[in-house]
mmCIF file of C-alpha atoms in Angstrom:
data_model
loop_
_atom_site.group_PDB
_atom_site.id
_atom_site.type_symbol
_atom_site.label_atom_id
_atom_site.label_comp_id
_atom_site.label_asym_id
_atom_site.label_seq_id
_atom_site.Cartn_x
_atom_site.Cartn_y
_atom_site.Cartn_z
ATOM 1 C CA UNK A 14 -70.145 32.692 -11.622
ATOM 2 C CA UNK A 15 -70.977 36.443 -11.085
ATOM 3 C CA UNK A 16 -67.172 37.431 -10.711
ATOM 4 C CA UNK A 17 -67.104 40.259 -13.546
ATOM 5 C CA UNK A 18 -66.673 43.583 -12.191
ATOM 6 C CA UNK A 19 -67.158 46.306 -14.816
ATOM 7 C CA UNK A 20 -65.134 49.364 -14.156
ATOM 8 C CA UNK A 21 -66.309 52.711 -15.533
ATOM 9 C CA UNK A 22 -64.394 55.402 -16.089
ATOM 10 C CA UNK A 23 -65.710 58.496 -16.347
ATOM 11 C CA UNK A 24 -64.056 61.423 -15.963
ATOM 12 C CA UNK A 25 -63.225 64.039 -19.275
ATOM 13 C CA UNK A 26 -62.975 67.922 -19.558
ATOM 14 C CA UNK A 27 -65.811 68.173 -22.259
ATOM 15 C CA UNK A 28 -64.186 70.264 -24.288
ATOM 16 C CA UNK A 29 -64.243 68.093 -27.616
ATOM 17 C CA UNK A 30 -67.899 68.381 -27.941
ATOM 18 C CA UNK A 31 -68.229 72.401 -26.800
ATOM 19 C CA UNK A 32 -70.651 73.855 -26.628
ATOM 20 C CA UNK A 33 -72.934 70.969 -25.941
ATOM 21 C CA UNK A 34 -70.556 68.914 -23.457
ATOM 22 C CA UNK A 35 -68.428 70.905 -20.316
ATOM 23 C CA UNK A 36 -66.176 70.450 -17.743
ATOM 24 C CA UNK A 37 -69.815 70.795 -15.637
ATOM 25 C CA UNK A 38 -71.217 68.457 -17.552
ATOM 26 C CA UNK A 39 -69.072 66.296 -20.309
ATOM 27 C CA UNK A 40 -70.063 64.403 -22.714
ATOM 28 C CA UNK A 41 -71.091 61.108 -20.697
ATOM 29 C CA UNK A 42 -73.610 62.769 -19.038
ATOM 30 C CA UNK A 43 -75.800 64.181 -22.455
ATOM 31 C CA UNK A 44 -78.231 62.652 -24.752
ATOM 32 C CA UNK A 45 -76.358 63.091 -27.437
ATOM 33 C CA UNK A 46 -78.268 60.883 -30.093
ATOM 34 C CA UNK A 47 -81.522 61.001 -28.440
ATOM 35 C CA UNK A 48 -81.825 57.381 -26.850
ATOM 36 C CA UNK A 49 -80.225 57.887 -23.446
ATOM 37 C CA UNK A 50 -76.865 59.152 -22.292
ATOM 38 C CA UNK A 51 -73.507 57.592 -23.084
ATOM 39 C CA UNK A 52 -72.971 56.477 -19.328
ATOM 40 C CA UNK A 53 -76.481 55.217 -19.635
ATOM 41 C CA UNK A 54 -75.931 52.482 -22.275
ATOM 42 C CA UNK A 55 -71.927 51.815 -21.357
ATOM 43 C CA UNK A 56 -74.082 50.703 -18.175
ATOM 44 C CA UNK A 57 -76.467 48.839 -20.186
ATOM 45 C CA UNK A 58 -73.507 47.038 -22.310
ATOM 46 C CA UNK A 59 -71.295 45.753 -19.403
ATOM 47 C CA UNK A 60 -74.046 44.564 -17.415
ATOM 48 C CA UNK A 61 -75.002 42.260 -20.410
ATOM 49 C CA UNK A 62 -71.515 40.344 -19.726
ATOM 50 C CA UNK A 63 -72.183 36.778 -18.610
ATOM 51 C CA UNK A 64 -71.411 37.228 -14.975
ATOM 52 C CA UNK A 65 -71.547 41.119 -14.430
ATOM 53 C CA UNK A 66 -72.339 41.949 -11.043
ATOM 54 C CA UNK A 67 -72.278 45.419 -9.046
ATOM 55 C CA UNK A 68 -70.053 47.862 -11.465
ATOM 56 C CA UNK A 69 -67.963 50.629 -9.923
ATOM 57 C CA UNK A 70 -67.519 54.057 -11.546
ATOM 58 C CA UNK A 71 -64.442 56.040 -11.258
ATOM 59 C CA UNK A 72 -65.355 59.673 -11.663
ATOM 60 C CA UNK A 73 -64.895 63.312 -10.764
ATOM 61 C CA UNK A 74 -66.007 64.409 -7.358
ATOM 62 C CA UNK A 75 -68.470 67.227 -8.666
ATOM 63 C CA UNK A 76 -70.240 64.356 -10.780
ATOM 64 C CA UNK A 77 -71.549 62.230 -8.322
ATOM 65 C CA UNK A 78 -75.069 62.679 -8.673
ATOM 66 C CA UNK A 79 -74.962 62.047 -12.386
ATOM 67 C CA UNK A 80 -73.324 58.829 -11.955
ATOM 68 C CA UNK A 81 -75.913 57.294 -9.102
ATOM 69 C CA UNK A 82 -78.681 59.053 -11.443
ATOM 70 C CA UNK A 83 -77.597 57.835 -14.433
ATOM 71 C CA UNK A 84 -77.578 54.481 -13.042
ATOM 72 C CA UNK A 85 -80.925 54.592 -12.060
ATOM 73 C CA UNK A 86 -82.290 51.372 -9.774
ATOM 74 C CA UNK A 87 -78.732 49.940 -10.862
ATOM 75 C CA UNK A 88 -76.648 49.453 -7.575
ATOM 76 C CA UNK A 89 -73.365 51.665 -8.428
ATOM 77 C CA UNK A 90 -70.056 51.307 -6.380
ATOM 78 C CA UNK A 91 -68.157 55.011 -7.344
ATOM 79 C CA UNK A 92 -64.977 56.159 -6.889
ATOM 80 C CA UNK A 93 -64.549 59.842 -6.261
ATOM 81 C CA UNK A 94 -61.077 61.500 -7.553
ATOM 82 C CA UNK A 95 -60.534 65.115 -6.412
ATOM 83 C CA UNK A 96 -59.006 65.465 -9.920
ATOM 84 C CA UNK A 97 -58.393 63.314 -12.788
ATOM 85 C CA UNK A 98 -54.761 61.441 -12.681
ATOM 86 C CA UNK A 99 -55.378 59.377 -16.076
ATOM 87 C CA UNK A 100 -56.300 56.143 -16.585
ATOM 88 C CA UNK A 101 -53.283 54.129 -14.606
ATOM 89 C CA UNK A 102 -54.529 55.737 -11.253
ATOM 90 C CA UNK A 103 -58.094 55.264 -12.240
ATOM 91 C CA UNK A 104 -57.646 51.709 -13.106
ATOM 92 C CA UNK A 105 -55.247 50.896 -10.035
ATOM 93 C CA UNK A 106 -57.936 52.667 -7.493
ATOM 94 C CA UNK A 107 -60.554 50.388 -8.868
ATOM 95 C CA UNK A 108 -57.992 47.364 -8.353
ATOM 96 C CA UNK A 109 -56.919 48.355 -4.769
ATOM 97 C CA UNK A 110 -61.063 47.756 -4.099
ATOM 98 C CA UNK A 111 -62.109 44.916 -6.120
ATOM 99 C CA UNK A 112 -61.521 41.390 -4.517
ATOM 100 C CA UNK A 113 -58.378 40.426 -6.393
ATOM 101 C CA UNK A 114 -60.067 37.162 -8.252
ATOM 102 C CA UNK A 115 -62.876 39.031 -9.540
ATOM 103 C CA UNK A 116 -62.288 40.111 -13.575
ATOM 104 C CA UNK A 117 -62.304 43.794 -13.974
ATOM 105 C CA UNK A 118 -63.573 44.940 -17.324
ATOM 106 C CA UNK A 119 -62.527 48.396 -17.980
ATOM 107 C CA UNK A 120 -64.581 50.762 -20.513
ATOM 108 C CA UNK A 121 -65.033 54.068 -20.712
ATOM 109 C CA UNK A 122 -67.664 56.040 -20.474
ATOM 110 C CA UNK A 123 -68.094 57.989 -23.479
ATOM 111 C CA UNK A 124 -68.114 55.441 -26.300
ATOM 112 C CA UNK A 125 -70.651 54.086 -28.687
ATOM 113 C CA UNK A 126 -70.881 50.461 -29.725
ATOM 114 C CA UNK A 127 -73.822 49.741 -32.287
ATOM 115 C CA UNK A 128 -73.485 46.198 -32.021
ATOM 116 C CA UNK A 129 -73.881 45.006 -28.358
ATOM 117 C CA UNK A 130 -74.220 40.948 -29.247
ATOM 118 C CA UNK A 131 -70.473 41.641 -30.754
ATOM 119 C CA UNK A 132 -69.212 43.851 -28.131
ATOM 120 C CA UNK A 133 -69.800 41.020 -25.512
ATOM 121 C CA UNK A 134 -68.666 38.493 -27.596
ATOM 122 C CA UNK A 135 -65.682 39.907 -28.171
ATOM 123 C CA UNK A 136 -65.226 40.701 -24.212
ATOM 124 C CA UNK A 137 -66.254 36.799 -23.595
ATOM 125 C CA UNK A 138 -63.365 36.040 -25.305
ATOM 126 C CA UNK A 139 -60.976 38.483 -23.728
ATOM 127 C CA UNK A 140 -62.361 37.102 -20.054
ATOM 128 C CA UNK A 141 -61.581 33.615 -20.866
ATOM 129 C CA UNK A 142 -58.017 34.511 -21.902
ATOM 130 C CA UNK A 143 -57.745 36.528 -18.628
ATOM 131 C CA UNK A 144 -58.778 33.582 -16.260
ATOM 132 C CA UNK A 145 -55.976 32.049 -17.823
ATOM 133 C CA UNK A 146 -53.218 34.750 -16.328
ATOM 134 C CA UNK A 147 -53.114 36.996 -19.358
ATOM 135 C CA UNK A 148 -54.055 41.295 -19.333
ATOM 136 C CA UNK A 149 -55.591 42.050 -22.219
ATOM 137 C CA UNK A 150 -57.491 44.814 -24.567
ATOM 138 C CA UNK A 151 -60.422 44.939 -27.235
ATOM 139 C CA UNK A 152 -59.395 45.953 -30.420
ATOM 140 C CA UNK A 153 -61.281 47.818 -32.698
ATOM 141 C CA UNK A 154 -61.062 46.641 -36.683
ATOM 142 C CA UNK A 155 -60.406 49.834 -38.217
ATOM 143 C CA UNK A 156 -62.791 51.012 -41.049
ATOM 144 C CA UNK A 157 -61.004 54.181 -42.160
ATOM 145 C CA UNK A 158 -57.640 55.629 -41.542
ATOM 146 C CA UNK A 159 -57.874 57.823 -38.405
ATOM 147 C CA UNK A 160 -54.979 60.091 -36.851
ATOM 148 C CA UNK A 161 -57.277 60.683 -33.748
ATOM 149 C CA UNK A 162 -56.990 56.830 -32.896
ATOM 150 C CA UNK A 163 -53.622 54.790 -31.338
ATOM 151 C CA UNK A 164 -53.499 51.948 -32.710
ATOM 152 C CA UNK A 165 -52.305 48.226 -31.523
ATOM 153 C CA UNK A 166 -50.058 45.737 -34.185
ATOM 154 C CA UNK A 167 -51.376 41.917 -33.755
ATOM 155 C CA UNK A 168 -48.895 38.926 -33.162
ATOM 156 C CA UNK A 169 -49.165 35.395 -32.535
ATOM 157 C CA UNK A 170 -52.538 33.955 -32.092
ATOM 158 C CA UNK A 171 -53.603 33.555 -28.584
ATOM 159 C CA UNK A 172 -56.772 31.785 -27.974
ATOM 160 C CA UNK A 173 -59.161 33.631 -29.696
ATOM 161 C CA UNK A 174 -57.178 36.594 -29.588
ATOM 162 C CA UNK A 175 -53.801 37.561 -30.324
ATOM 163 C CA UNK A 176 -50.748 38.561 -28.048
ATOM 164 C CA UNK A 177 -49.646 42.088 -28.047
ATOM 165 C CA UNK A 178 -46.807 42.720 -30.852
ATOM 166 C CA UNK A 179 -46.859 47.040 -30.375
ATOM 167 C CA UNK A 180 -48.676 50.060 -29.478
ATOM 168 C CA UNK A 181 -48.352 52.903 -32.251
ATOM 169 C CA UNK A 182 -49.231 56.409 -31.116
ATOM 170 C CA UNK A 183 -51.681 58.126 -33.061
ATOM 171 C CA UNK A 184 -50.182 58.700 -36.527
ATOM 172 C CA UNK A 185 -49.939 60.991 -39.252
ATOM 173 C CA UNK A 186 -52.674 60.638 -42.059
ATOM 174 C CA UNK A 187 -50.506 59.118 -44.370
ATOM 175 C CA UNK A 188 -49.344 56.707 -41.905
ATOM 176 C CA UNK A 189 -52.746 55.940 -40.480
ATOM 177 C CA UNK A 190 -53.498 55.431 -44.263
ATOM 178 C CA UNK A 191 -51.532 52.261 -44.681
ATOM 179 C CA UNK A 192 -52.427 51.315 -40.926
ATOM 180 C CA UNK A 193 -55.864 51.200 -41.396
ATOM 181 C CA UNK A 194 -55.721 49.006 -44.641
ATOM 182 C CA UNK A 195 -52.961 46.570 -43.077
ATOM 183 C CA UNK A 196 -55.438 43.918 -41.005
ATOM 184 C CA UNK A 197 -52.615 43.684 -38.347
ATOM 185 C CA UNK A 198 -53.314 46.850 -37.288
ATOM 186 C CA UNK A 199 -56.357 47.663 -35.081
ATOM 187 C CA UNK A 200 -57.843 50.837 -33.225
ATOM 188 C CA UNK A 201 -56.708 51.392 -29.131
ATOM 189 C CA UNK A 202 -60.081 51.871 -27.812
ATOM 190 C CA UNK A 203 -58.713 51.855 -24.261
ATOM 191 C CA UNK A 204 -60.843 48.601 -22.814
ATOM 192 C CA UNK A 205 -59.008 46.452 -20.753
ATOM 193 C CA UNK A 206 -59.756 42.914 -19.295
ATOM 194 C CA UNK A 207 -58.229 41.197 -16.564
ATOM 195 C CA UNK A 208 -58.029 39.990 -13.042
ATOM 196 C CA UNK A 209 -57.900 42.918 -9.998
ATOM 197 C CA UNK A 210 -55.313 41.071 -8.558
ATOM 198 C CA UNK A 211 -53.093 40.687 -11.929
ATOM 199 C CA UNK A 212 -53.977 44.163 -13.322
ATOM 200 C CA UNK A 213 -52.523 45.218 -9.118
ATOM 201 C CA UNK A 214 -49.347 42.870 -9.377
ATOM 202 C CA UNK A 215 -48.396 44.327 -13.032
ATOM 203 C CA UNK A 216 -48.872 48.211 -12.341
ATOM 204 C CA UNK A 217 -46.904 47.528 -8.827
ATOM 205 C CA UNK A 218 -44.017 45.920 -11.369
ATOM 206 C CA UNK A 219 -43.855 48.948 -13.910
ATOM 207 C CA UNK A 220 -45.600 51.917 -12.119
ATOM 208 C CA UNK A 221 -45.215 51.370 -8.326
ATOM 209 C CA UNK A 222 -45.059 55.222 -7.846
ATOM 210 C CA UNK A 223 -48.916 55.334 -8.986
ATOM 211 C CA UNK A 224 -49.674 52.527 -6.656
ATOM 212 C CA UNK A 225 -47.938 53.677 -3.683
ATOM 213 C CA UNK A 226 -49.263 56.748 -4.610
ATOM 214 C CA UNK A 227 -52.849 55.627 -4.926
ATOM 215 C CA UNK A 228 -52.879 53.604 -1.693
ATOM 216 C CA UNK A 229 -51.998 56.617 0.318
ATOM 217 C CA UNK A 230 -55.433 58.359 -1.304
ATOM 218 C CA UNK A 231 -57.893 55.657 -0.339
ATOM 219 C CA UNK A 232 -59.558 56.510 3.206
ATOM 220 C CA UNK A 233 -59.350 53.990 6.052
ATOM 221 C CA UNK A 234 -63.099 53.612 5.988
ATOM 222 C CA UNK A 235 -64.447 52.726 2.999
ATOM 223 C CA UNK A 236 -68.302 51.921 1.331
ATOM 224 C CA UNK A 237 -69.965 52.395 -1.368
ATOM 225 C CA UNK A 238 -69.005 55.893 -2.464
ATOM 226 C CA UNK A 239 -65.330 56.391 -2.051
ATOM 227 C CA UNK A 240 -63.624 60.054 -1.949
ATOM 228 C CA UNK A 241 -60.192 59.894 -2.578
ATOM 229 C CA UNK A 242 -57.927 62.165 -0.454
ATOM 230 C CA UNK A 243 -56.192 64.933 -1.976
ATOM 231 C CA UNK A 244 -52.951 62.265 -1.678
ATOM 232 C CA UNK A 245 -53.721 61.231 -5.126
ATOM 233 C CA UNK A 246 -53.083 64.853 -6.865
ATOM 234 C CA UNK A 247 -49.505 64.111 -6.089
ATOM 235 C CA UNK A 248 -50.260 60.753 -8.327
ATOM 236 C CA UNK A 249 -48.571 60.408 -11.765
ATOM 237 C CA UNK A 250 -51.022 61.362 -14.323
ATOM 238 C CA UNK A 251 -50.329 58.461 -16.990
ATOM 239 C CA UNK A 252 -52.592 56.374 -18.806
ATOM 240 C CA UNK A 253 -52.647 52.728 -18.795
ATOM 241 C CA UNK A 254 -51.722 51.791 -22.171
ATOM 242 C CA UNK A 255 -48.302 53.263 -21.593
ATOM 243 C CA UNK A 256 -47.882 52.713 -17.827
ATOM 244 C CA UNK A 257 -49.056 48.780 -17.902
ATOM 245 C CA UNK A 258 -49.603 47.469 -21.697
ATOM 246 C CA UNK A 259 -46.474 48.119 -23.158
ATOM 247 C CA UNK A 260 -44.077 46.586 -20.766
ATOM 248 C CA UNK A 261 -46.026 43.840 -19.933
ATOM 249 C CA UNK A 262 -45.436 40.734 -21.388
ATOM 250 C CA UNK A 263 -48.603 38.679 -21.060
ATOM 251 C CA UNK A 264 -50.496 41.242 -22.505
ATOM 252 C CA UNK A 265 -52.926 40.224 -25.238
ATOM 253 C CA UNK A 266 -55.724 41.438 -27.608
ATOM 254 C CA UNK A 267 -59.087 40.663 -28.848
ATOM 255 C CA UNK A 268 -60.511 42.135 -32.178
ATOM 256 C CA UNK A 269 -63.890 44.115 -31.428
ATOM 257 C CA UNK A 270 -65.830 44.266 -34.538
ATOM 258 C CA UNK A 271 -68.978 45.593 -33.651
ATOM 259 C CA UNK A 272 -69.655 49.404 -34.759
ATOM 260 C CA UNK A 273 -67.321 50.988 -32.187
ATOM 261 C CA UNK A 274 -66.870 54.877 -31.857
ATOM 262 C CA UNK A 275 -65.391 57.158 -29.307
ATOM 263 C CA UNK A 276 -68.171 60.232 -29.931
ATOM 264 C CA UNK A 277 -64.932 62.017 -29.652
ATOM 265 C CA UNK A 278 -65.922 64.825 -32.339
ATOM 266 C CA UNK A 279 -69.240 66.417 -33.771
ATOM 267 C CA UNK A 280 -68.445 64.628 -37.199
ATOM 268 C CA UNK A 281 -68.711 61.053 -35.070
ATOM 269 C CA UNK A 282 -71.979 62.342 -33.589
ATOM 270 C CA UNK A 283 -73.195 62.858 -36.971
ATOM 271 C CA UNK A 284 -71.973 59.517 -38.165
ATOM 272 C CA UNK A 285 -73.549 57.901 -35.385
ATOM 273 C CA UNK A 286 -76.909 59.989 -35.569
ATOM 274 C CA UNK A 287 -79.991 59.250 -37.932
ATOM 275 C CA UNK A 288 -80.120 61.533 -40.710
ATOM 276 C CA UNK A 289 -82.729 62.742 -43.489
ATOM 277 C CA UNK A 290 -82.427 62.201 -47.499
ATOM 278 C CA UNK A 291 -79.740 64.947 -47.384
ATOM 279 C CA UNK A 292 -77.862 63.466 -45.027
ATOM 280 C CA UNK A 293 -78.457 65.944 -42.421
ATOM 281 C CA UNK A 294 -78.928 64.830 -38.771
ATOM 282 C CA UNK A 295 -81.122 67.480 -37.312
ATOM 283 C CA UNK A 296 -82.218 68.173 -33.708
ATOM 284 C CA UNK A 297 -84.225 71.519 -32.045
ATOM 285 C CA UNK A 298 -85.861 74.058 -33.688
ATOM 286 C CA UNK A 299 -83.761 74.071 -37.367
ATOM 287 C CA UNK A 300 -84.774 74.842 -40.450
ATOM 288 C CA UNK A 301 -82.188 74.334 -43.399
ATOM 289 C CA UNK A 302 -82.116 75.065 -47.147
ATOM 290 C CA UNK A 303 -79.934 73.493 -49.562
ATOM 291 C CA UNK A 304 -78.098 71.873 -47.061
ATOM 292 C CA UNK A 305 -76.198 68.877 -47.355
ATOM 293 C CA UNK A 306 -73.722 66.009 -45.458
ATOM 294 C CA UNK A 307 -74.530 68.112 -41.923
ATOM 295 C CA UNK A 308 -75.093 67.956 -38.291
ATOM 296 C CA UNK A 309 -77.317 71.134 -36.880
ATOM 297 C CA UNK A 310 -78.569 71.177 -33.243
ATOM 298 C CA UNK A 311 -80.076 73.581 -31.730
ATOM 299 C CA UNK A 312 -80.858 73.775 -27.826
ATOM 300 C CA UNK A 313 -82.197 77.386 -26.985
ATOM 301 C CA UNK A 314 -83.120 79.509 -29.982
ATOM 302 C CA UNK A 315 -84.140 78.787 -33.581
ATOM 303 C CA UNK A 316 -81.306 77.910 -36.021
ATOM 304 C CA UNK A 317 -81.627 78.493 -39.562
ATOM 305 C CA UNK A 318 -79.027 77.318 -41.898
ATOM 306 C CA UNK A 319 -78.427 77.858 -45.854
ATOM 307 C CA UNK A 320 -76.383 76.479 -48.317
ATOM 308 C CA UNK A 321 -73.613 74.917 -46.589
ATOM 309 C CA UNK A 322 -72.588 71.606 -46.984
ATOM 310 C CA UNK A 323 -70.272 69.078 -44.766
ATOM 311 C CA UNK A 324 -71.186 71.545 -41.206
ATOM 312 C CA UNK A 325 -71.601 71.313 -37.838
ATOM 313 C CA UNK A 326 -73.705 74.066 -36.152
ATOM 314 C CA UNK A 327 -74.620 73.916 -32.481
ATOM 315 C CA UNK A 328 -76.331 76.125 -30.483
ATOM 316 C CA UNK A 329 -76.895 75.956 -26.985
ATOM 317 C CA UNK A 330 -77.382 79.205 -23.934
ATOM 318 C CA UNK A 331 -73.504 78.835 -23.720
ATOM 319 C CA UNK A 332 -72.108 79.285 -26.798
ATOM 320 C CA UNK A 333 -72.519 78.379 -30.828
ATOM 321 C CA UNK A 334 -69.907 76.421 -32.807
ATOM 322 C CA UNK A 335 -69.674 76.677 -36.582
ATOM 323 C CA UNK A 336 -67.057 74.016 -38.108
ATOM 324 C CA UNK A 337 -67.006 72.047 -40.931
ATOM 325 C CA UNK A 338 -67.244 68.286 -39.730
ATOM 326 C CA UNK A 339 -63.759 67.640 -41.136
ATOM 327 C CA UNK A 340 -62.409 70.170 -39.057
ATOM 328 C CA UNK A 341 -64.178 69.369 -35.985
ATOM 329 C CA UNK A 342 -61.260 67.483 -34.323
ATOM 330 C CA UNK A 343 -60.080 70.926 -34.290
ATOM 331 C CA UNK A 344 -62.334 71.757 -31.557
ATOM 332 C CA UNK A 345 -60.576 70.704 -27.814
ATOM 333 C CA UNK A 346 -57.489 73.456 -28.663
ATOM 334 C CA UNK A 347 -59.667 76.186 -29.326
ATOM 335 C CA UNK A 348 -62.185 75.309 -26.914
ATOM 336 C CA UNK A 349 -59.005 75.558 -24.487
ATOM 337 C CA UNK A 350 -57.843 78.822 -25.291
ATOM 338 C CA UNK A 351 -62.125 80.094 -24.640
ATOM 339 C CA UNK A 352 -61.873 79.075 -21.188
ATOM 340 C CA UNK A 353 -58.618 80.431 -20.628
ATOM 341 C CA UNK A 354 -59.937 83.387 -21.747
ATOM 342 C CA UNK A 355 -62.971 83.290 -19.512
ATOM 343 C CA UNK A 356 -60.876 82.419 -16.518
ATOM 344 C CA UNK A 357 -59.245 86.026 -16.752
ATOM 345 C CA UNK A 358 -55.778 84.041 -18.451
ATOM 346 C CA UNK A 359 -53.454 85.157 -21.263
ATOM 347 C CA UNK A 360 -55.199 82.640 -24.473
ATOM 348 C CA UNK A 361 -51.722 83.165 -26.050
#
């Protein structure tokens, strides 16, 4: 039964991987690891869902020619937001257009999963749970402590999964210490599984203002590229986890198991990345010496590099970043205060 809708979202500022990602062009969008772009292979993942049909991206309006290209000979419904609003109005947009029996699975854009045969597994599960009435969530089993992540406490089995007991906001590192080592405990990595018509009835029970005001921002005529109105920047931005997931009560999760990361820093993208005897993951025109434990790419000019260990150096035409890959989380603030500065504002 080809009833699975996958749901992309795929907006983002870019700022957490400047100077390589922008707000003209996040992250999504890049070959970051040299195998395709992130949007690329989410696509390739979802559609390997027993029953995926047509997906539907929700994305910015200025990116619409890197979602249909990205797709390729893929048939892409997308769903244009004047500006982001969050995940809730995303997710509810996507629900107002999907026939209400069809099972939305919601995934970003931006992640990595290494391990595709687990991924859908894990998502078979979660759709089976969903037919059943439930909303649910992958999981991801943590395999460090990380204060970057929210994570989600386990409580009675369900199924093959297990129903919702908390969400914890991201923690401090001592706290995502003893998180990370407690197997109740697993990553939020923001997928959600359920029907269009459930996912609809429970945001209209805990966040009718994003509904009404999502409604209001879909035109009257309608195919298969829809531009929201400029009704939906009086939305609520909010995401889903908080506007749906924790007041619900049938909500549910699924562990996901299957070499999951967000790409959310250049330390991830060197993680994730293929690296020489030194541990160095290297791409452009680089040349290192006694270099160790680093990530160096180069995009426009030749990068030398010597005797640094643990770095991140990127070079591209607009800009270079210099970090340590511990610090690298570091990045989005900073990056923040550049563009401010560039836009002619105080950077404080």
């Amino acid at each position: 039964m080809n009833d699975v809708r996958p749901v992309i979202l795929s907006g983002g500022s870019g700022t957490r991987l400047w100077p390589k990602s922008l707000e003209s062009k996040p992250k999504q969008f890049l070959d970051l690891l040299g195998s395709g772009t992130l949007y690329e292979k989410t696509l390739s993942r979802v559609m390997a869902i027993p029953g995926s049909t047509r997906p539907l991206a929700v994305t910015g309006a200025r990116y619409l020619s890197e979602t249909q290209a990205g797709a390729g000979d893929l048939a892409v419904d997308v769903v244009l937001e004047p500006q982001g609003r969050n995940t809730a109005a995303a997710i509810v947009a996507a629900a107002l257009l999907i026939p209400s029996e069809h099972l939305m699975v919601v995934t970003p854009s931006d992640h990595l999963v290494v391990d595709q045969d687990a991924f859908v597994a894990a998502v078979s599960e979660a759709i089976a749970l969903a037919r059943k009435g439930g909303i649910g969530t992958l999981g991801v089993v943590p395999d460090h402590a990380e204060t970057g992540f929210g994570y989600i406490q386990k409580g009675e089995p369900r199924n093959g999964g297990y129903a919702i007991q908390r969400f914890v906001e991201k923690p401090e590192s001592d706290v995502a210490a003893e998180l990370a080592n407690d197997s109740e405990y697993l990553w939020n990595a923001g997928i959600f599984i359920g029907t269009a018509g459930r996912i609809l009835a429970e945001a209209r029970a805990y966040c009718p203002d994003i509904v009404a005001g999502v409604e209001a921002a879909i035109p009257r005529d309608v195919g298969s590229v829809v531009r929201l109105t400029d009704d939906f920047l009086d939305v609520p931005a909010q995401p889903f986890d908080k506007a749906v997931m924790e007041k619900t009560r049938d909500g549910f999760v699924v562990p996901l198991d299957a070499g999951w990361t967000d790409v959310g820093s250049w330390k991830s993208v060197w993680a994730a990345s293929q690296k020489d005897d030194a541990g160095n993951a290297v791409m452009g025109r680089v040349v290192v010496g006694d270099v160790n434990g680093s990530y160096i790419n180069a995009s426009s000019r030749p990068v030398i590099v010597i005797g640094l260990d643990n770095v991140a150096v990127v070079e591209t035409e607009d800009g270079v970043l210099v970090t340590t890959l511990d610090r690298s989380q570091e990045l989005r603030k900073l990056a923040d205060r550049l563009k401010d500065r560039d836009s002619g504002e105080s950077a404080g």
